[in-house]
């Protein structure tokens, strides 16, 4: 079974920083693209940042210059460093990844359970 487990959320003041982590575990051969999404009540989940297996990145316009996505392939982990946080960044943040399962060699997308980020004074 494959799992993505996020950590690092919490409460931070405006202008502060947080780093989210997402580790993949279980039985898989490899990981392709990974990304971070966020969702607030009543709105659709939106892409925050993505990173390919080769390290190419893309960001939502709202976070460009403030957020940085990186990955450590040796640790099967993706990170999201969030700087200059704003109240509008408050959301549940979800990790997603496309992994190749060992059980049948198929590629599938997986989601983490989500971690709450609250930006408030």
Tab-separated table of N, CA and C in Angstrom:
chain	number	residue	atom	x	y	z
A	1	UNK	N	0.850	-1.197	0.000
A	1	UNK	CA	0.000	0.000	0.000
A	1	UNK	C	0.883	1.242	0.000
A	2	UNK	N	0.466	2.237	-0.777
A	2	UNK	CA	1.232	3.468	-0.893
A	2	UNK	C	0.542	4.571	-0.106
A	3	UNK	N	1.333	5.350	0.607
A	3	UNK	CA	0.789	6.467	1.375
A	3	UNK	C	1.643	7.698	1.196
A	4	UNK	N	0.979	8.842	1.236
A	4	UNK	CA	1.660	10.135	1.315
A	4	UNK	C	1.270	10.750	2.648
A	5	UNK	N	2.266	11.129	3.428
A	5	UNK	CA	2.006	11.670	4.761
A	5	UNK	C	2.618	13.051	4.871
A	6	UNK	N	1.745	14.039	5.129
A	6	UNK	CA	2.199	15.425	5.249
A	6	UNK	C	2.493	15.770	6.696
A	7	UNK	N	3.328	16.768	6.876
A	7	UNK	CA	3.602	17.325	8.202
A	7	UNK	C	4.077	18.765	8.043
A	8	UNK	N	4.017	19.514	9.137
A	8	UNK	CA	4.586	20.849	9.138
A	8	UNK	C	3.588	21.990	9.156
A	9	UNK	N	2.300	21.697	9.108
A	9	UNK	CA	1.318	22.765	9.165
A	9	UNK	C	1.232	23.374	10.546
A	10	UNK	N	0.436	24.432	10.655
A	10	UNK	CA	0.264	25.066	11.956
A	10	UNK	C	-0.213	26.490	11.830
A	11	UNK	N	-0.099	27.214	12.932
A	11	UNK	CA	-0.508	28.614	13.010
A	11	UNK	C	0.729	29.499	12.925
A	12	UNK	N	0.673	30.495	12.063
A	12	UNK	CA	1.800	31.407	11.900
A	12	UNK	C	1.261	32.810	11.688
A	13	UNK	N	2.033	33.798	12.112
A	13	UNK	CA	1.624	35.188	11.937
A	13	UNK	C	1.882	35.632	10.504
A	14	UNK	N	1.134	36.626	10.050
A	14	UNK	CA	1.406	37.184	8.714
A	14	UNK	C	2.865	37.605	8.591
A	15	UNK	N	3.442	37.288	7.439
A	15	UNK	CA	4.851	37.579	7.220
A	15	UNK	C	5.778	36.460	7.644
A	16	UNK	N	5.244	35.481	8.338
A	16	UNK	CA	6.055	34.375	8.824
A	16	UNK	C	6.274	33.303	7.776
A	17	UNK	N	6.939	32.221	8.216
A	17	UNK	CA	7.291	31.126	7.317
A	17	UNK	C	6.903	29.782	7.918
A	18	UNK	N	6.648	28.844	7.029
A	18	UNK	CA	6.420	27.452	7.405
A	18	UNK	C	7.016	26.566	6.328
A	19	UNK	N	7.423	25.364	6.729
A	19	UNK	CA	7.858	24.386	5.746
A	19	UNK	C	7.020	23.123	5.899
A	20	UNK	N	6.363	22.746	4.817
A	20	UNK	CA	5.590	21.512	4.787
A	20	UNK	C	6.440	20.390	4.193
A	21	UNK	N	6.221	19.199	4.699
A	21	UNK	CA	6.904	18.014	4.167
A	21	UNK	C	5.871	16.968	3.803
A	22	UNK	N	6.197	16.172	2.809
A	22	UNK	CA	5.317	15.082	2.399
A	22	UNK	C	6.198	13.896	2.019
A	23	UNK	N	6.065	12.822	2.766
A	23	UNK	CA	6.881	11.634	2.534
A	23	UNK	C	6.029	10.502	1.975
A	24	UNK	N	6.537	9.880	0.939
A	24	UNK	CA	5.865	8.717	0.358
A	24	UNK	C	6.407	7.449	0.998
A	25	UNK	N	5.511	6.545	1.328
A	25	UNK	CA	5.928	5.275	1.921
A	25	UNK	C	5.106	4.150	1.326
A	26	UNK	N	5.603	2.921	1.508
A	26	UNK	CA	4.885	1.766	0.982
A	26	UNK	C	5.662	1.097	-0.123
A	27	UNK	N	4.936	0.329	-0.918
A	27	UNK	CA	5.567	-0.494	-1.927
A	27	UNK	C	5.399	0.133	-3.313
A	28	UNK	N	6.438	0.797	-3.793
A	28	UNK	CA	6.392	1.413	-5.107
A	28	UNK	C	7.780	1.407	-5.719
A	29	UNK	N	7.812	1.525	-7.052
A	29	UNK	CA	9.092	1.546	-7.749
A	29	UNK	C	9.676	2.951	-7.810
A	30	UNK	N	8.854	3.900	-8.223
A	30	UNK	CA	9.362	5.256	-8.419
A	30	UNK	C	8.229	6.273	-8.347
A	31	UNK	N	8.644	7.533	-8.274
A	31	UNK	CA	7.710	8.651	-8.175
A	31	UNK	C	7.930	9.584	-9.345
A	32	UNK	N	6.857	9.989	-9.974
A	32	UNK	CA	6.966	10.955	-11.068
A	32	UNK	C	6.728	12.354	-10.497
A	33	UNK	N	5.788	13.073	-11.038
A	33	UNK	CA	5.532	14.429	-10.563
A	33	UNK	C	4.908	14.412	-9.173
A	34	UNK	N	5.211	15.460	-8.428
A	34	UNK	CA	4.591	15.673	-7.116
A	34	UNK	C	4.139	17.126	-7.022
A	35	UNK	N	3.206	17.367	-6.136
A	35	UNK	CA	2.712	18.740	-6.036
A	35	UNK	C	2.026	19.010	-4.722
A	36	UNK	N	1.809	20.290	-4.495
A	36	UNK	CA	1.049	20.752	-3.338
A	36	UNK	C	-0.182	21.501	-3.827
A	37	UNK	N	-1.297	21.182	-3.199
A	37	UNK	CA	-2.575	21.827	-3.483
A	37	UNK	C	-3.106	22.398	-2.175
A	38	UNK	N	-4.078	23.293	-2.295
A	38	UNK	CA	-4.724	23.789	-1.089
A	38	UNK	C	-6.208	23.993	-1.347
A	39	UNK	N	-6.950	23.958	-0.250
A	39	UNK	CA	-8.399	24.092	-0.364
A	39	UNK	C	-8.942	24.794	0.862
A	40	UNK	N	-9.853	25.741	0.603
A	40	UNK	CA	-10.585	26.404	1.677
A	40	UNK	C	-12.046	25.996	1.553
A	41	UNK	N	-12.787	26.035	2.642
A	41	UNK	CA	-14.191	25.618	2.588
A	41	UNK	C	-14.974	26.382	1.536
A	42	UNK	N	-15.721	25.650	0.736
A	42	UNK	CA	-16.563	26.266	-0.266
A	42	UNK	C	-15.885	26.561	-1.583
A	43	UNK	N	-14.603	26.251	-1.663
A	43	UNK	CA	-13.866	26.504	-2.897
A	43	UNK	C	-13.222	25.224	-3.409
A	44	UNK	N	-12.892	25.236	-4.689
A	44	UNK	CA	-12.227	24.085	-5.285
A	44	UNK	C	-10.780	24.006	-4.829
A	45	UNK	N	-10.288	22.787	-4.803
A	45	UNK	CA	-8.873	22.597	-4.512
A	45	UNK	C	-8.062	23.193	-5.659
A	46	UNK	N	-6.992	23.916	-5.301
A	46	UNK	CA	-6.195	24.562	-6.335
A	46	UNK	C	-4.733	24.149	-6.227
A	47	UNK	N	-4.065	24.107	-7.365
A	47	UNK	CA	-2.644	23.795	-7.395
A	47	UNK	C	-1.852	24.972	-6.841
A	48	UNK	N	-0.958	24.686	-5.929
A	48	UNK	CA	-0.068	25.708	-5.384
A	48	UNK	C	1.287	25.643	-6.081
A	49	UNK	N	1.844	24.438	-6.158
A	49	UNK	CA	3.163	24.267	-6.773
A	49	UNK	C	3.332	22.817	-7.182
A	50	UNK	N	4.071	22.609	-8.259
A	50	UNK	CA	4.348	21.263	-8.725
A	50	UNK	C	5.814	21.118	-9.076
A	51	UNK	N	6.283	19.866	-9.051
A	51	UNK	CA	7.677	19.598	-9.386
A	51	UNK	C	7.758	18.244	-10.084
A	52	UNK	N	8.488	18.208	-11.197
A	52	UNK	CA	8.643	16.957	-11.932
A	52	UNK	C	9.752	16.121	-11.312
A	53	UNK	N	9.892	14.906	-11.803
A	53	UNK	CA	10.960	14.036	-11.303
A	53	UNK	C	12.330	14.618	-11.610
A	54	UNK	N	12.415	15.434	-12.653
A	54	UNK	CA	13.672	16.057	-13.020
A	54	UNK	C	13.937	17.382	-12.328
A	55	UNK	N	12.964	17.856	-11.545
A	55	UNK	CA	13.172	19.072	-10.783
A	55	UNK	C	12.578	20.335	-11.392
A	56	UNK	N	11.878	20.211	-12.510
A	56	UNK	CA	11.217	21.387	-13.069
A	56	UNK	C	10.015	21.750	-12.208
A	57	UNK	N	9.833	23.053	-11.986
A	57	UNK	CA	8.799	23.508	-11.069
A	57	UNK	C	7.816	24.452	-11.745
A	58	UNK	N	6.626	24.536	-11.190
A	58	UNK	CA	5.652	25.541	-11.599
A	58	UNK	C	4.873	25.969	-10.368
A	59	UNK	N	4.404	27.215	-10.395
A	59	UNK	CA	3.737	27.802	-9.236
A	59	UNK	C	2.470	28.548	-9.647
A	60	UNK	N	1.521	28.586	-8.722
A	60	UNK	CA	0.379	29.472	-8.888
A	60	UNK	C	0.877	30.906	-8.827
A	61	UNK	N	0.252	31.790	-9.586
A	61	UNK	CA	0.679	33.184	-9.604
A	61	UNK	C	0.654	33.803	-8.210
A	62	UNK	N	-0.300	33.372	-7.408
A	62	UNK	CA	-0.487	33.969	-6.086
A	62	UNK	C	0.652	33.659	-5.123
A	63	UNK	N	1.474	32.666	-5.429
A	63	UNK	CA	2.544	32.282	-4.506
A	63	UNK	C	3.937	32.452	-5.105
A	64	UNK	N	4.016	32.838	-6.366
A	64	UNK	CA	5.323	33.007	-6.998
A	64	UNK	C	6.164	34.021	-6.233
A	65	UNK	N	7.421	33.650	-6.022
A	65	UNK	CA	8.325	34.534	-5.301
A	65	UNK	C	8.255	34.384	-3.793
A	66	UNK	N	7.247	33.681	-3.297
A	66	UNK	CA	7.106	33.485	-1.844
A	66	UNK	C	7.261	32.013	-1.447
A	67	UNK	N	6.787	31.111	-2.284
A	67	UNK	CA	6.827	29.680	-1.986
A	67	UNK	C	7.873	29.002	-2.863
A	68	UNK	N	8.490	27.960	-2.313
A	68	UNK	CA	9.471	27.177	-3.064
A	68	UNK	C	9.203	25.694	-2.835
A	69	UNK	N	9.058	24.963	-3.929
A	69	UNK	CA	8.865	23.516	-3.842
A	69	UNK	C	10.171	22.824	-4.204
A	70	UNK	N	10.542	21.847	-3.409
A	70	UNK	CA	11.740	21.048	-3.679
A	70	UNK	C	11.425	19.586	-3.382
A	71	UNK	N	12.310	18.714	-3.811
A	71	UNK	CA	12.116	17.302	-3.515
A	71	UNK	C	13.448	16.642	-3.257
A	72	UNK	N	13.421	15.622	-2.420
A	72	UNK	CA	14.592	14.811	-2.126
A	72	UNK	C	14.244	13.404	-2.586
A	73	UNK	N	14.734	13.018	-3.744
A	73	UNK	CA	14.354	11.730	-4.315
A	73	UNK	C	14.870	10.563	-3.471
A	74	UNK	N	15.984	10.750	-2.806
A	74	UNK	CA	16.531	9.680	-1.968
A	74	UNK	C	15.632	9.393	-0.771
A	75	UNK	N	14.913	10.427	-0.328
A	75	UNK	CA	14.021	10.276	0.823
A	75	UNK	C	12.559	10.160	0.411
A	76	UNK	N	12.297	10.176	-0.892
A	76	UNK	CA	10.907	10.110	-1.395
A	76	UNK	C	10.047	11.182	-0.748
A	77	UNK	N	10.597	12.377	-0.654
A	77	UNK	CA	9.934	13.461	0.074
A	77	UNK	C	9.906	14.727	-0.760
A	78	UNK	N	8.789	15.434	-0.679
A	78	UNK	CA	8.657	16.737	-1.318
A	78	UNK	C	8.385	17.763	-0.234
A	79	UNK	N	8.923	18.956	-0.425
A	79	UNK	CA	8.812	20.024	0.565
A	79	UNK	C	8.160	21.257	-0.062
A	80	UNK	N	7.533	22.054	0.775
A	80	UNK	CA	7.022	23.351	0.344
A	80	UNK	C	7.437	24.373	1.395
A	81	UNK	N	8.375	25.228	1.027
A	81	UNK	CA	8.800	26.306	1.910
A	81	UNK	C	7.943	27.519	1.597
A	82	UNK	N	7.253	28.007	2.604
A	82	UNK	CA	6.329	29.123	2.428
A	82	UNK	C	6.828	30.318	3.233
A	83	UNK	N	7.204	31.365	2.529
A	83	UNK	CA	7.665	32.596	3.151
A	83	UNK	C	6.659	33.719	2.934
A	84	UNK	N	6.809	34.778	3.714
A	84	UNK	CA	5.938	35.955	3.579
A	84	UNK	C	4.469	35.560	3.537
A	85	UNK	N	4.082	34.731	4.461
A	85	UNK	CA	2.720	34.202	4.452
A	85	UNK	C	1.690	35.294	4.698
A	86	UNK	N	0.557	35.135	4.029
A	86	UNK	CA	-0.541	36.084	4.114
A	86	UNK	C	-1.780	35.379	4.656
A	87	UNK	N	-2.711	36.109	5.232
A	87	UNK	CA	-3.947	35.475	5.717
A	87	UNK	C	-4.667	34.690	4.632
A	88	UNK	N	-4.568	35.156	3.395
A	88	UNK	CA	-5.243	34.444	2.301
A	88	UNK	C	-4.568	33.124	1.926
A	89	UNK	N	-3.429	32.837	2.522
A	89	UNK	CA	-2.797	31.528	2.327
A	89	UNK	C	-3.398	30.476	3.262
A	90	UNK	N	-4.254	30.897	4.168
A	90	UNK	CA	-4.888	29.961	5.087
A	90	UNK	C	-5.719	28.936	4.320
A	91	UNK	N	-5.441	27.665	4.566
A	91	UNK	CA	-6.122	26.583	3.850
A	91	UNK	C	-5.646	25.246	4.405
A	92	UNK	N	-6.294	24.192	3.960
A	92	UNK	CA	-5.752	22.852	4.157
A	92	UNK	C	-4.884	22.553	2.947
A	93	UNK	N	-3.654	22.176	3.202
A	93	UNK	CA	-2.697	21.895	2.140
A	93	UNK	C	-2.571	20.380	1.963
A	94	UNK	N	-2.655	19.964	0.717
A	94	UNK	CA	-2.595	18.553	0.372
A	94	UNK	C	-1.391	18.281	-0.525
A	95	UNK	N	-0.756	17.175	-0.277
A	95	UNK	CA	0.328	16.696	-1.131
A	95	UNK	C	-0.249	15.681	-2.119
A	96	UNK	N	0.270	15.705	-3.324
A	96	UNK	CA	-0.135	14.724	-4.333
A	96	UNK	C	1.088	14.216	-5.069
A	97	UNK	N	1.023	12.959	-5.476
A	97	UNK	CA	2.124	12.394	-6.235
A	97	UNK	C	1.664	11.274	-7.138
A	98	UNK	N	2.383	11.089	-8.217
A	98	UNK	CA	2.115	9.989	-9.142
A	98	UNK	C	3.198	8.944	-8.945
A	99	UNK	N	2.783	7.761	-8.504
A	99	UNK	CA	3.724	6.717	-8.140
A	99	UNK	C	3.427	5.430	-8.908
A	100	UNK	N	4.477	4.648	-9.130
A	100	UNK	CA	4.335	3.359	-9.794
A	100	UNK	C	4.306	2.260	-8.734
A	101	UNK	N	3.182	1.604	-8.601
A	101	UNK	CA	3.026	0.566	-7.590
A	101	UNK	C	3.835	-0.683	-7.947
A	102	UNK	N	4.353	-1.337	-6.942
A	102	UNK	CA	5.045	-2.605	-7.171
A	102	UNK	C	4.053	-3.728	-7.469
A	103	UNK	N	2.851	-3.628	-6.924
A	103	UNK	CA	1.897	-4.743	-7.014
A	103	UNK	C	1.533	-5.070	-8.458
A	104	UNK	N	1.400	-4.017	-9.303
A	104	UNK	CA	0.996	-4.261	-10.683
A	104	UNK	C	1.751	-3.388	-11.679
A	105	UNK	N	2.745	-2.654	-11.191
A	105	UNK	CA	3.581	-1.762	-12.017
A	105	UNK	C	2.799	-0.618	-12.643
A	106	UNK	N	1.610	-0.355	-12.141
A	106	UNK	CA	0.812	0.730	-12.714
A	106	UNK	C	1.097	2.041	-12.001
A	107	UNK	N	0.970	3.112	-12.774
A	107	UNK	CA	1.097	4.455	-12.221
A	107	UNK	C	-0.265	4.937	-11.734
A	108	UNK	N	-0.287	5.499	-10.564
A	108	UNK	CA	-1.520	6.048	-10.002
A	108	UNK	C	-1.211	7.311	-9.222
A	109	UNK	N	-2.229	8.131	-9.085
A	109	UNK	CA	-2.085	9.348	-8.295
A	109	UNK	C	-2.561	9.099	-6.873
A	110	UNK	N	-1.824	9.682	-5.941
A	110	UNK	CA	-2.143	9.528	-4.532
A	110	UNK	C	-2.200	10.895	-3.873
A	111	UNK	N	-2.980	10.971	-2.802
A	111	UNK	CA	-3.134	12.200	-2.030
A	111	UNK	C	-2.815	11.944	-0.563
A	112	UNK	N	-2.250	12.949	0.052
A	112	UNK	CA	-2.070	12.907	1.494
A	112	UNK	C	-3.358	13.281	2.200
A	113	UNK	N	-3.315	13.244	3.515
A	113	UNK	CA	-4.515	13.488	4.312
A	113	UNK	C	-4.774	14.973	4.523
A	114	UNK	N	-3.820	15.810	4.219
A	114	UNK	CA	-3.987	17.252	4.372
A	114	UNK	C	-3.435	17.753	5.689
A	115	UNK	N	-2.929	18.969	5.651
A	115	UNK	CA	-2.427	19.615	6.863
A	115	UNK	C	-2.895	21.072	6.877
A	116	UNK	N	-3.377	21.511	8.023
A	116	UNK	CA	-3.953	22.853	8.124
A	116	UNK	C	-2.851	23.890	8.284
A	117	UNK	N	-2.951	24.937	7.474
A	117	UNK	CA	-2.082	26.110	7.609
A	117	UNK	C	-2.982	27.307	7.893
A	118	UNK	N	-2.733	27.971	9.003
A	118	UNK	CA	-3.520	29.141	9.383
A	118	UNK	C	-2.584	30.318	9.563
A	119	UNK	N	-2.856	31.389	8.822
A	119	UNK	CA	-2.042	32.602	8.912
A	119	UNK	C	-2.902	33.678	9.556
A	120	UNK	N	-2.554	34.029	10.775
A	120	UNK	CA	-3.382	34.969	11.526
A	120	UNK	C	-2.562	35.605	12.641
A	121	UNK	N	-2.909	36.855	12.931
A	121	UNK	CA	-2.250	37.533	14.056
A	121	UNK	C	-3.059	37.366	15.332
